[in-house]
CSV table of C-alpha atoms in Angstrom, one decimal:
chain,number,residue,atom,x,y,z
A,1,MET,CA,99.0,40.5,114.9
A,2,GLN,CA,99.8,43.5,112.7
A,3,ILE,CA,101.3,46.7,114.1
A,4,PRO,CA,101.1,49.9,112.1
A,5,TYR,CA,104.4,51.4,111.2
A,6,ILE,CA,105.0,55.1,110.2
A,7,GLU,CA,108.3,56.4,109.0
A,8,ILE,CA,108.8,60.2,109.2
A,9,GLU,CA,111.7,62.0,107.6
A,10,PHE,CA,112.5,65.6,108.3
A,11,ARG,CA,114.4,67.7,105.8
A,12,ASP,CA,115.4,71.3,106.1
A,13,ALA,CA,113.6,73.3,103.4
A,14,PRO,CA,115.9,75.4,101.2
A,15,LYS,CA,115.7,79.0,102.3
A,16,LYS,CA,114.6,81.1,99.5
A,17,ARG,CA,114.6,84.8,100.1
A,18,ILE,CA,112.1,86.6,98.0
A,19,LYS,CA,113.1,90.2,97.1
A,20,ARG,CA,110.2,92.7,97.3
A,21,ASN,CA,109.7,94.7,94.3
A,22,LEU,CA,109.3,98.3,95.5
A,23,SER,CA,109.2,99.7,92.0
A,24,LEU,CA,105.7,100.8,90.9
A,25,ASN,CA,104.3,100.5,87.4
A,26,CYS,CA,101.7,103.1,86.5
A,27,ASP,CA,99.8,104.3,83.5
A,28,GLU,CA,99.0,107.9,82.5
A,29,ASN,CA,95.5,107.7,84.1
A,30,ALA,CA,96.9,106.7,87.5
A,31,ASN,CA,96.5,109.2,90.4
A,32,GLU,CA,99.9,108.0,91.8
A,33,THR,CA,102.2,110.7,93.2
A,34,ARG,CA,105.0,108.4,94.2
A,35,CYS,CA,108.0,107.6,92.0
A,36,CYS,CA,106.6,105.4,89.3
A,37,ARG,CA,107.5,103.8,85.9
A,38,TYR,CA,105.2,105.0,83.1
A,39,PRO,CA,104.9,103.6,79.5
A,40,LEU,CA,106.6,105.4,76.7
A,41,THR,CA,106.6,104.1,73.1
A,42,VAL,CA,109.5,105.2,71.0
A,43,ASP,CA,108.6,105.2,67.3
A,44,PHE,CA,111.7,105.6,65.1
A,45,GLU,CA,109.5,106.2,62.0
A,46,LYS,CA,107.9,109.3,63.7
A,47,PHE,CA,111.5,110.6,64.3
A,48,GLY,CA,112.2,110.2,60.6
A,49,TRP,CA,114.9,107.6,61.3
A,50,ASP,CA,114.4,105.4,58.3
A,51,TRP,CA,117.9,104.0,58.7
A,52,ILE,CA,116.6,101.8,61.5
A,53,ILE,CA,115.3,98.5,60.0
A,54,ALA,CA,114.0,96.8,63.2
A,55,PRO,CA,112.3,97.3,65.5
A,56,LYS,CA,110.4,100.3,64.2
A,57,ARG,CA,109.2,101.0,67.7
A,58,TYR,CA,109.8,99.8,71.3
A,59,GLU,CA,108.6,100.4,74.8
A,60,ALA,CA,111.3,102.6,76.6
A,61,TRP,CA,109.3,103.5,79.7
A,62,TYR,CA,110.2,106.6,81.9
A,63,CYS,CA,110.3,107.5,85.6
A,64,ALA,CA,108.2,110.3,87.2
A,65,GLY,CA,106.8,111.2,90.5
A,66,GLU,CA,107.6,112.6,93.9
A,67,CYS,CA,110.3,111.3,96.3
A,68,MET,CA,109.1,112.4,99.7
A,69,ILE,CA,110.8,111.2,102.9
A,70,SER,CA,107.8,109.1,103.8
A,71,PHE,CA,108.3,107.0,100.7
A,72,LEU,CA,111.6,105.5,102.1
A,73,PRO,CA,114.3,106.0,99.5
A,74,LYS,CA,116.3,103.0,98.4
A,75,TYR,CA,119.7,104.4,99.6
A,76,GLU,CA,120.4,105.7,103.1
A,77,HIS,CA,122.6,108.4,101.5
A,78,THR,CA,119.6,109.9,99.9
A,79,HIS,CA,117.8,110.1,103.2
A,80,VAL,CA,120.8,111.7,104.9
A,81,MET,CA,121.2,114.2,102.1
A,82,GLN,CA,117.5,115.1,102.3
A,83,LEU,CA,117.8,115.8,106.1
A,84,SER,CA,121.1,117.7,105.9
A,85,THR,CA,120.7,119.9,102.8
A,86,SER,CA,118.0,121.4,100.6
A,87,ALA,CA,118.7,118.6,98.0
A,88,ILE,CA,115.5,116.8,97.0
A,89,PRO,CA,115.8,113.2,95.8
A,90,CYS,CA,114.5,112.6,92.3
A,91,CYS,CA,112.7,109.8,90.7
A,92,SER,CA,115.1,108.2,88.2
A,93,PRO,CA,115.8,104.8,86.6
A,94,LYS,CA,117.2,102.2,89.0
A,95,LYS,CA,117.6,99.4,86.5
A,96,MET,CA,118.0,99.7,82.7
A,97,ASN,CA,118.0,97.1,79.9
A,98,SER,CA,119.3,97.1,76.4
A,99,ILE,CA,117.5,96.7,73.0
A,100,ARG,CA,118.7,95.0,69.9
A,101,LEU,CA,118.7,97.1,66.7
A,102,LEU,CA,119.0,96.2,63.0
A,103,TYR,CA,120.1,99.3,61.1
A,104,PHE,CA,122.1,100.7,58.2
A,105,ASP,CA,125.4,102.4,59.0
A,106,MET,CA,126.8,105.4,57.0
A,107,SER,CA,128.1,103.0,54.3
A,108,TYR,CA,124.7,101.3,54.0
A,109,ASN,CA,126.0,98.1,55.6
A,110,VAL,CA,123.3,96.3,57.7
A,111,ILE,CA,124.4,96.2,61.4
A,112,TYR,CA,122.9,94.2,64.2
A,113,SER,CA,123.8,95.7,67.5
A,114,THR,CA,122.9,95.8,71.2
A,115,ILE,CA,122.3,99.3,72.5
A,116,PRO,CA,122.6,99.5,76.3
A,117,ASN,CA,120.4,101.4,78.7
A,118,MET,CA,117.5,102.0,76.4
A,119,VAL,CA,114.6,100.5,78.5
A,120,VAL,CA,113.7,101.5,82.0
A,121,GLU,CA,113.0,98.3,84.0
A,122,LYS,CA,112.7,99.9,87.5
A,123,CYS,CA,112.5,103.4,89.0
A,124,SER,CA,113.6,104.6,92.4
A,125,CYS,CA,114.3,107.7,94.4
A,126,SER,CA,117.9,108.7,94.4
């Protein structure tokens, strides 16, 4: 006589906390009024900066929009300041990244360098 046999093993699943991304990405045609990140292409050739070898252009992005109390600012300090003074929080970069540039210095040496805080990654009310 055969008897069915089932083996069950319970394991605790690793707890992964997913961080919500409250930063909005918009385009120039969006009707968004909240603090938002918009595309901005920086073209070094249009500036006449021929000393930059590469990249000739890059996406810098910029922050714009309203920071009303109902949009829940990131920092409690911003909320307290808004309630206790006439200070109005503004939409500004929350996270920035660098770019790498290849360029000529004053002595015409080719330099490869990392320039910090050149790309807006996220915007927030502060």
